[in-house]
Amino acid sequence: MKLPNQFYRPLAIGAPAPYREPPVKVERMIHFVPPHLEKFRAKVPDIAKQVDVVLGNLEDAIPADAKEAARAGFIEMAKSTDFGSTGLWTRMNSLNSPWALDDMIEIVGAVGNKLDVVMLPKVEGPWDIAYLDQLLAQLEGRNGVTKPIMIHAILETAEGVKNVDAIAAASPRMHGISLGPADLAASRAMKTTRVGGGHPEYKVIADAEGDAPRVTFQQDLWHYTIARMVDACASAGIKAFYGPFGDFSDAAACESQFRNAFLLGCAGAWSLHPTQIEIAKRVFSPDPKEVAFARRVLEAMPDGTGAVMIDGRMQDDATWKQCKVVVDLAKQVAAKDADFAKIYGL
Ligand code: GLV
Ligand code: MG
């Protein structure tokens, strides 16, 4: 185990000092772009104004014979776009692939100072983070990168879930973790062909009562993993995200999956289709009614201690903290998004 006095040292000569706390940013949706396709690259300047994060995808969904084109396309779109306060991320290829090393050498070499976060797929344990951490430090040092490039892990193997606590705490370079339900389902031999969401056969059935029809309810296949991921991330001071929702035709199911993740503690989700941008914006910005109520609680308990009754509901130090979570997030969203600033009155 690394000693505390070593944890925040730069890992290479010339690399910037790691962050002590990850920068605070609103990241309600991580919008995926396939950078090998000119048609999608052309939309990036416009998309960058609508989303919190633009991610150039190099991994799954990019055909093997287009990997170099995707990398070059990402560099091109990074250079030619002014992202303003919108985050710029890439999803690199997995560490055991033939492309991972050149993904990092070429991208950090060309646009290291514009790149905020590298998403690392198929993370199995803290050793994967340690490798990329060291490599990024070498490349930052070599290329004069002035702020640390963060790492975001995808939780999408059974071994990764087993090691999620160690992954979250592996490095000060950790930004957060996303659930990858498709690869994770395959890795665990779950019997679903869907990308995220529920399954009609995963349900509980009410007891039989005479001849009355028995009610069934679908359960959430992802509840356990999201909750584990949230605990790992929150205890390490980083953020948890729900990943992809594959059925673009079912906006209601997407919204429900995103909302479950939000309520359990996630900060955002991936948007793979433009229709999912608005869903994520709606879900991952706190409910205006909750914000208004939470503000009343904070005002009624200025020092956060004691007990008061508001609308017949007991409030104390603990509920004050719950309300502070909601109000702090609302303030961050309002600072980023003028529409929500107006809705919240902040
Ligand atoms: C995402 O990468 C997934 O496998 O779901
Ligand atoms: Mg995957």
Short mmCIF file of C-alpha atoms and ligand atoms in Angstrom, two decimals:
data_model
loop_
_atom_site.label_atom_id
_atom_site.label_comp_id
_atom_site.label_asym_id
_atom_site.label_seq_id
_atom_site.Cartn_x
_atom_site.Cartn_y
_atom_site.Cartn_z
CA MET A 1 0.00 0.00 0.00
CA LYS A 2 1.23 3.49 -0.86
CA LEU A 3 2.18 5.57 2.19
CA PRO A 4 0.06 8.69 2.84
CA ASN A 5 3.01 11.02 2.16
CA GLN A 6 3.47 9.46 -1.29
CA PHE A 7 -0.16 9.50 -2.37
CA TYR A 8 -0.25 13.07 -3.74
CA ARG A 9 3.24 13.14 -5.28
CA PRO A 10 3.38 13.57 -9.07
CA LEU A 11 4.31 10.20 -10.62
CA ALA A 12 6.70 11.64 -13.22
CA ILE A 13 9.09 14.55 -13.51
CA GLY A 14 7.26 17.50 -15.05
CA ALA A 15 3.76 16.10 -14.42
CA PRO A 16 1.33 18.46 -12.63
CA ALA A 17 0.61 17.84 -8.94
CA PRO A 18 -2.48 15.63 -8.48
CA TYR A 19 -5.67 17.30 -7.28
CA ARG A 20 -6.31 17.05 -3.53
CA GLU A 21 -10.05 17.22 -4.26
CA PRO A 22 -11.58 16.51 -7.67
CA PRO A 23 -12.80 19.73 -9.36
CA VAL A 24 -16.51 20.36 -8.71
CA LYS A 25 -18.40 20.17 -12.01
CA VAL A 26 -21.96 19.52 -13.11
CA GLU A 27 -21.87 16.33 -15.20
CA ARG A 28 -25.49 15.29 -15.66
CA MET A 29 -24.83 13.60 -18.99
CA ILE A 30 -21.71 12.28 -20.68
CA HIS A 31 -22.61 12.53 -24.34
CA PHE A 32 -21.01 9.90 -26.59
CA VAL A 33 -19.77 10.87 -30.07
CA PRO A 34 -18.29 8.43 -32.63
CA PRO A 35 -15.33 10.54 -33.80
CA HIS A 36 -14.48 8.53 -36.94
CA LEU A 37 -17.68 9.80 -38.60
CA GLU A 38 -17.46 13.29 -40.08
CA LYS A 39 -21.27 13.69 -39.90
CA PHE A 40 -21.17 13.39 -36.08
CA ARG A 41 -17.97 15.42 -35.67
CA ALA A 42 -19.59 18.30 -37.53
CA LYS A 43 -22.31 18.49 -34.87
CA VAL A 44 -19.87 18.70 -31.94
CA PRO A 45 -19.65 22.53 -31.63
CA ASP A 46 -23.44 22.65 -31.39
CA ILE A 47 -23.75 19.63 -29.07
CA ALA A 48 -21.06 21.08 -26.78
CA LYS A 49 -23.43 23.97 -26.00
CA GLN A 50 -26.23 21.59 -24.94
CA VAL A 51 -24.44 19.00 -22.80
CA ASP A 52 -22.24 18.95 -19.72
CA VAL A 53 -19.63 16.55 -21.15
CA VAL A 54 -18.69 15.56 -24.73
CA LEU A 55 -16.95 12.18 -24.95
CA GLY A 56 -15.16 10.92 -28.05
CA ASN A 57 -15.64 7.16 -28.04
CA LEU A 58 -12.72 5.02 -29.23
CA GLU A 59 -13.75 1.66 -27.71
CA ASP A 60 -16.77 -0.63 -28.27
CA ALA A 61 -19.13 0.44 -31.09
CA ILE A 62 -16.12 1.67 -33.11
CA PRO A 63 -15.26 -0.98 -35.74
CA ALA A 64 -11.74 -2.44 -35.50
CA ASP A 65 -10.82 -1.01 -38.91
CA ALA A 66 -11.89 2.50 -37.82
CA LYS A 67 -9.93 2.70 -34.54
CA GLU A 68 -7.15 4.90 -35.95
CA ALA A 69 -9.69 7.10 -37.75
CA ALA A 70 -11.64 7.52 -34.48
CA ARG A 71 -8.47 8.55 -32.64
CA ALA A 72 -7.52 11.04 -35.37
CA GLY A 73 -11.11 12.30 -35.51
CA PHE A 74 -11.11 12.86 -31.74
CA ILE A 75 -7.88 14.87 -31.95
CA GLU A 76 -9.34 16.90 -34.79
CA MET A 77 -12.58 17.68 -32.94
CA ALA A 78 -10.68 18.49 -29.72
CA LYS A 79 -8.45 20.96 -31.56
CA SER A 80 -11.14 22.65 -33.60
CA THR A 81 -13.85 23.09 -30.94
CA ASP A 82 -14.13 25.64 -28.15
CA PHE A 83 -15.72 23.59 -25.37
CA GLY A 84 -16.09 26.48 -22.92
CA SER A 85 -17.14 25.03 -19.55
CA THR A 86 -18.25 21.75 -21.17
CA GLY A 87 -16.03 18.80 -20.27
CA LEU A 88 -13.98 16.98 -22.93
CA TRP A 89 -13.49 13.28 -22.31
CA THR A 90 -12.44 10.27 -24.34
CA ARG A 91 -13.22 6.58 -23.83
CA MET A 92 -9.93 4.84 -24.68
CA ASN A 93 -9.63 1.23 -25.77
CA SER A 94 -9.14 -1.38 -23.03
CA LEU A 95 -5.63 -1.90 -21.69
CA ASN A 96 -5.26 -5.35 -23.27
CA SER A 97 -6.16 -4.12 -26.76
CA PRO A 98 -3.66 -3.26 -29.52
CA TRP A 99 -4.84 0.38 -29.52
CA ALA A 100 -4.70 1.51 -25.89
CA LEU A 101 -1.06 2.65 -25.79
CA ASP A 102 -1.27 4.73 -28.98
CA ASP A 103 -4.64 6.15 -27.87
CA MET A 104 -2.90 7.76 -24.90
CA ILE A 105 0.44 8.64 -26.55
CA GLU A 106 -1.22 10.36 -29.51
CA ILE A 107 -4.11 12.05 -27.70
CA VAL A 108 -2.15 13.40 -24.72
CA GLY A 109 0.62 14.42 -27.13
CA ALA A 110 -1.77 16.38 -29.36
CA VAL A 111 -4.48 17.72 -27.03
CA GLY A 112 -3.41 16.86 -23.46
CA ASN A 113 -4.14 20.38 -22.26
CA LYS A 114 -7.75 20.23 -23.48
CA LEU A 115 -8.55 16.75 -22.21
CA ASP A 116 -10.33 16.61 -18.85
CA VAL A 117 -10.97 12.91 -18.31
CA VAL A 118 -10.02 9.52 -19.78
CA MET A 119 -12.68 6.86 -19.40
CA LEU A 120 -11.03 3.46 -18.90
CA PRO A 121 -13.16 0.44 -19.82
CA LYS A 122 -13.17 -3.04 -18.30
CA VAL A 123 -11.31 -2.08 -15.14
CA GLU A 124 -10.71 -5.21 -13.05
CA GLY A 125 -8.77 -3.82 -10.09
CA PRO A 126 -6.61 -0.97 -8.76
CA TRP A 127 -3.64 -2.27 -10.81
CA ASP A 128 -5.36 -1.06 -14.01
CA ILE A 129 -5.70 2.43 -12.52
CA ALA A 130 -2.07 2.37 -11.31
CA TYR A 131 -0.84 1.57 -14.83
CA LEU A 132 -2.83 4.34 -16.51
CA ASP A 133 -1.97 6.77 -13.69
CA GLN A 134 1.76 6.25 -14.28
CA LEU A 135 1.45 6.38 -18.07
CA LEU A 136 -0.56 9.61 -17.95
CA ALA A 137 2.00 11.20 -15.61
CA GLN A 138 4.82 10.31 -18.03
CA LEU A 139 2.87 11.72 -20.95
CA GLU A 140 1.85 14.86 -19.04
CA GLY A 141 5.50 15.46 -18.16
CA ARG A 142 6.71 14.86 -21.72
CA ASN A 143 4.03 17.09 -23.28
CA GLY A 144 3.94 19.97 -20.81
CA VAL A 145 0.38 19.27 -19.66
CA THR A 146 -0.43 21.71 -16.90
CA LYS A 147 -3.46 20.18 -15.14
CA PRO A 148 -3.96 16.52 -14.23
CA ILE A 149 -5.98 14.41 -16.66
CA MET A 150 -8.50 12.48 -14.55
CA ILE A 151 -9.42 8.79 -14.85
CA HIS A 152 -13.02 7.54 -14.93
CA ALA A 153 -13.39 3.75 -14.61
CA ILE A 154 -16.18 1.67 -16.13
CA LEU A 155 -17.51 -0.99 -13.76
CA GLU A 156 -18.29 -3.78 -16.18
CA THR A 157 -16.67 -7.01 -15.07
CA ALA A 158 -17.49 -9.28 -12.15
CA GLU A 159 -13.92 -8.87 -10.90
CA GLY A 160 -14.23 -5.10 -11.12
CA VAL A 161 -17.35 -5.17 -8.95
CA LYS A 162 -15.54 -7.37 -6.44
CA ASN A 163 -12.71 -4.77 -6.32
CA VAL A 164 -14.78 -1.61 -6.65
CA ASP A 165 -13.73 -0.14 -3.28
CA ALA A 166 -10.04 -0.43 -4.16
CA ILE A 167 -10.63 0.95 -7.68
CA ALA A 168 -12.40 4.05 -6.32
CA ALA A 169 -9.54 4.77 -3.90
CA ALA A 170 -6.67 3.78 -6.24
CA SER A 171 -5.36 7.26 -7.09
CA PRO A 172 -6.00 10.99 -6.62
CA ARG A 173 -6.49 10.93 -10.40
CA MET A 174 -9.82 9.09 -9.99
CA HIS A 175 -12.77 11.17 -11.19
CA GLY A 176 -15.55 8.61 -10.83
CA ILE A 177 -17.01 5.29 -11.92
CA SER A 178 -19.79 4.41 -14.39
CA LEU A 179 -21.85 1.23 -14.43
CA GLY A 180 -21.44 -0.62 -17.75
CA PRO A 181 -24.48 -2.94 -17.73
CA ALA A 182 -23.85 -4.62 -21.10
CA ASP A 183 -20.32 -5.89 -20.51
CA LEU A 184 -21.14 -6.57 -16.87
CA ALA A 185 -24.15 -8.71 -17.80
CA ALA A 186 -21.93 -10.75 -20.14
CA SER A 187 -19.12 -11.05 -17.58
CA ARG A 188 -21.53 -12.34 -14.93
CA ALA A 189 -23.49 -14.62 -17.29
CA MET A 190 -26.67 -12.67 -16.52
CA LYS A 191 -29.37 -13.80 -18.99
CA THR A 192 -30.31 -10.48 -20.50
CA THR A 193 -29.57 -9.16 -23.99
CA ARG A 194 -30.60 -5.59 -23.05
CA VAL A 195 -28.29 -2.64 -22.45
CA GLY A 196 -29.37 -1.53 -18.97
CA GLY A 197 -32.91 -1.22 -17.68
CA GLY A 198 -35.18 -3.88 -16.25
CA HIS A 199 -36.16 -7.31 -17.51
CA PRO A 200 -39.78 -8.54 -17.60
CA GLU A 201 -38.79 -11.88 -16.07
CA TYR A 202 -36.89 -10.44 -13.11
CA LYS A 203 -39.81 -9.96 -10.75
CA VAL A 204 -41.49 -10.86 -7.50
CA ILE A 205 -44.92 -12.48 -7.39
CA ALA A 206 -47.58 -11.92 -4.71
CA ASP A 207 -48.79 -14.89 -2.67
CA ALA A 208 -51.69 -16.90 -4.12
CA GLU A 209 -55.03 -15.97 -2.56
CA GLY A 210 -57.78 -18.26 -3.76
CA ASP A 211 -58.34 -17.87 -7.48
CA ALA A 212 -57.47 -14.14 -7.61
CA PRO A 213 -54.89 -13.28 -10.27
CA ARG A 214 -51.44 -12.93 -8.69
CA VAL A 215 -49.80 -9.54 -9.05
CA THR A 216 -46.15 -9.37 -10.16
CA PHE A 217 -43.69 -6.48 -10.04
CA GLN A 218 -40.54 -6.11 -12.06
CA GLN A 219 -37.44 -5.60 -9.90
CA ASP A 220 -34.35 -3.56 -10.71
CA LEU A 221 -31.55 -5.80 -12.03
CA TRP A 222 -28.97 -3.10 -11.31
CA HIS A 223 -29.90 -2.05 -7.81
CA TYR A 224 -27.20 -4.03 -6.02
CA THR A 225 -24.38 -2.94 -8.32
CA ILE A 226 -25.35 0.73 -8.35
CA ALA A 227 -25.60 0.80 -4.56
CA ARG A 228 -22.18 -0.87 -4.19
CA MET A 229 -20.66 1.53 -6.69
CA VAL A 230 -22.19 4.57 -4.95
CA ASP A 231 -20.78 3.51 -1.56
CA ALA A 232 -17.33 2.92 -3.07
CA CYS A 233 -17.36 6.30 -4.82
CA ALA A 234 -18.88 8.38 -2.03
CA SER A 235 -16.44 7.01 0.55
CA ALA A 236 -13.52 7.84 -1.78
CA GLY A 237 -14.85 11.36 -2.49
CA ILE A 238 -15.51 10.69 -6.19
CA LYS A 239 -18.70 10.48 -8.28
CA ALA A 240 -20.84 7.52 -9.40
CA PHE A 241 -22.66 7.41 -12.76
CA TYR A 242 -25.18 5.17 -14.43
CA GLY A 243 -23.87 4.24 -17.92
CA PRO A 244 -25.74 3.47 -21.15
CA PHE A 245 -29.44 2.82 -21.76
CA GLY A 246 -29.70 1.02 -25.09
CA ASP A 247 -33.38 1.17 -26.04
CA PHE A 248 -33.66 4.62 -27.62
CA SER A 249 -37.34 4.03 -28.41
CA ASP A 250 -38.31 3.71 -24.72
CA ALA A 251 -37.86 7.14 -23.17
CA ALA A 252 -39.98 6.27 -20.13
CA ALA A 253 -37.83 3.26 -19.22
CA CYS A 254 -34.65 5.29 -19.77
CA GLU A 255 -35.96 8.03 -17.50
CA SER A 256 -36.90 5.52 -14.82
CA GLN A 257 -33.46 3.85 -14.91
CA PHE A 258 -31.71 7.23 -14.75
CA ARG A 259 -33.96 8.39 -11.89
CA ASN A 260 -33.34 5.27 -9.81
CA ALA A 261 -29.61 5.90 -10.21
CA PHE A 262 -30.00 9.59 -9.29
CA LEU A 263 -32.04 8.81 -6.17
CA LEU A 264 -29.47 6.23 -5.08
CA GLY A 265 -26.63 8.77 -5.33
CA CYS A 266 -25.41 8.91 -8.95
CA ALA A 267 -24.40 12.26 -10.45
CA GLY A 268 -25.23 11.55 -14.11
CA ALA A 269 -25.54 9.01 -16.91
CA TRP A 270 -24.36 8.50 -20.47
CA SER A 271 -26.39 9.90 -23.37
CA LEU A 272 -25.96 7.82 -26.51
CA HIS A 273 -28.75 9.49 -28.47
CA PRO A 274 -29.78 13.18 -28.58
CA THR A 275 -33.17 12.35 -27.00
CA GLN A 276 -31.38 11.14 -23.88
CA ILE A 277 -29.76 14.55 -23.30
CA GLU A 278 -33.03 16.16 -22.18
CA ILE A 279 -33.94 13.11 -20.10
CA ALA A 280 -30.62 13.30 -18.24
CA LYS A 281 -30.94 17.07 -17.77
CA ARG A 282 -34.39 16.64 -16.25
CA VAL A 283 -33.48 13.70 -14.03
CA PHE A 284 -30.05 14.76 -12.73
CA SER A 285 -31.06 18.34 -11.90
CA PRO A 286 -32.83 18.13 -8.53
CA ASP A 287 -36.62 18.43 -8.46
CA PRO A 288 -37.58 22.12 -8.00
CA LYS A 289 -40.13 21.20 -5.30
CA GLU A 290 -37.45 19.32 -3.35
CA VAL A 291 -35.08 22.26 -3.75
CA ALA A 292 -37.67 24.72 -2.45
CA PHE A 293 -38.42 22.51 0.56
CA ALA A 294 -34.73 21.89 1.28
CA ARG A 295 -34.06 25.65 1.22
CA ARG A 296 -36.79 26.19 3.81
CA VAL A 297 -35.15 23.62 6.08
CA LEU A 298 -31.72 25.25 5.74
CA GLU A 299 -33.22 28.66 6.48
CA ALA A 300 -35.08 27.32 9.53
CA MET A 301 -31.89 25.75 10.95
CA PRO A 302 -29.12 28.26 10.15
CA ASP A 303 -26.41 26.44 12.12
CA GLY A 304 -27.58 22.95 11.11
CA THR A 305 -28.35 21.76 14.65
CA GLY A 306 -31.41 21.14 16.78
CA ALA A 307 -34.89 20.11 15.67
CA VAL A 308 -37.76 21.96 13.97
CA MET A 309 -41.10 20.93 12.46
CA ILE A 310 -41.80 21.96 8.86
CA ASP A 311 -45.15 21.01 7.26
CA GLY A 312 -45.59 18.40 9.98
CA ARG A 313 -42.24 16.75 9.22
CA MET A 314 -39.47 16.53 11.80
CA GLN A 315 -36.15 18.08 10.79
CA ASP A 316 -32.84 17.68 12.63
CA ASP A 317 -29.09 17.71 12.01
CA ALA A 318 -29.32 14.68 9.71
CA THR A 319 -32.16 15.97 7.56
CA TRP A 320 -30.33 19.32 7.38
CA LYS A 321 -27.45 17.41 5.74
CA GLN A 322 -29.85 15.71 3.32
CA CYS A 323 -31.26 19.11 2.40
CA LYS A 324 -27.78 20.56 1.97
CA VAL A 325 -26.97 17.83 -0.59
CA VAL A 326 -30.02 18.92 -2.62
CA VAL A 327 -29.39 22.68 -2.31
CA ASP A 328 -25.64 22.41 -3.05
CA LEU A 329 -26.41 20.44 -6.22
CA ALA A 330 -29.14 22.90 -7.22
CA LYS A 331 -26.66 25.79 -6.82
CA GLN A 332 -24.09 23.99 -9.00
CA VAL A 333 -26.73 23.26 -11.64
CA ALA A 334 -28.01 26.86 -11.51
CA ALA A 335 -24.48 28.22 -12.00
CA LYS A 336 -24.12 26.08 -15.13
CA ASP A 337 -27.63 26.17 -16.57
CA ALA A 338 -29.59 29.45 -16.79
CA ASP A 339 -32.92 27.63 -17.33
CA PHE A 340 -32.57 25.86 -14.00
CA ALA A 341 -31.29 29.01 -12.25
CA LYS A 342 -34.65 30.57 -13.15
CA ILE A 343 -36.69 27.49 -12.15
CA TYR A 344 -34.95 27.26 -8.76
CA GLY A 345 -34.93 31.04 -8.21
CA LEU A 346 -31.18 30.84 -7.47
C1 GLV B 1 -20.76 -0.09 -21.46
O1 GLV B 1 -19.65 0.02 -21.90
C2 GLV B 1 -21.38 -1.34 -21.20
O2 GLV B 1 -20.73 -2.36 -21.43
O3 GLV B 1 -22.54 -1.32 -20.77
MG MG B 2 -18.71 -1.87 -22.14
#
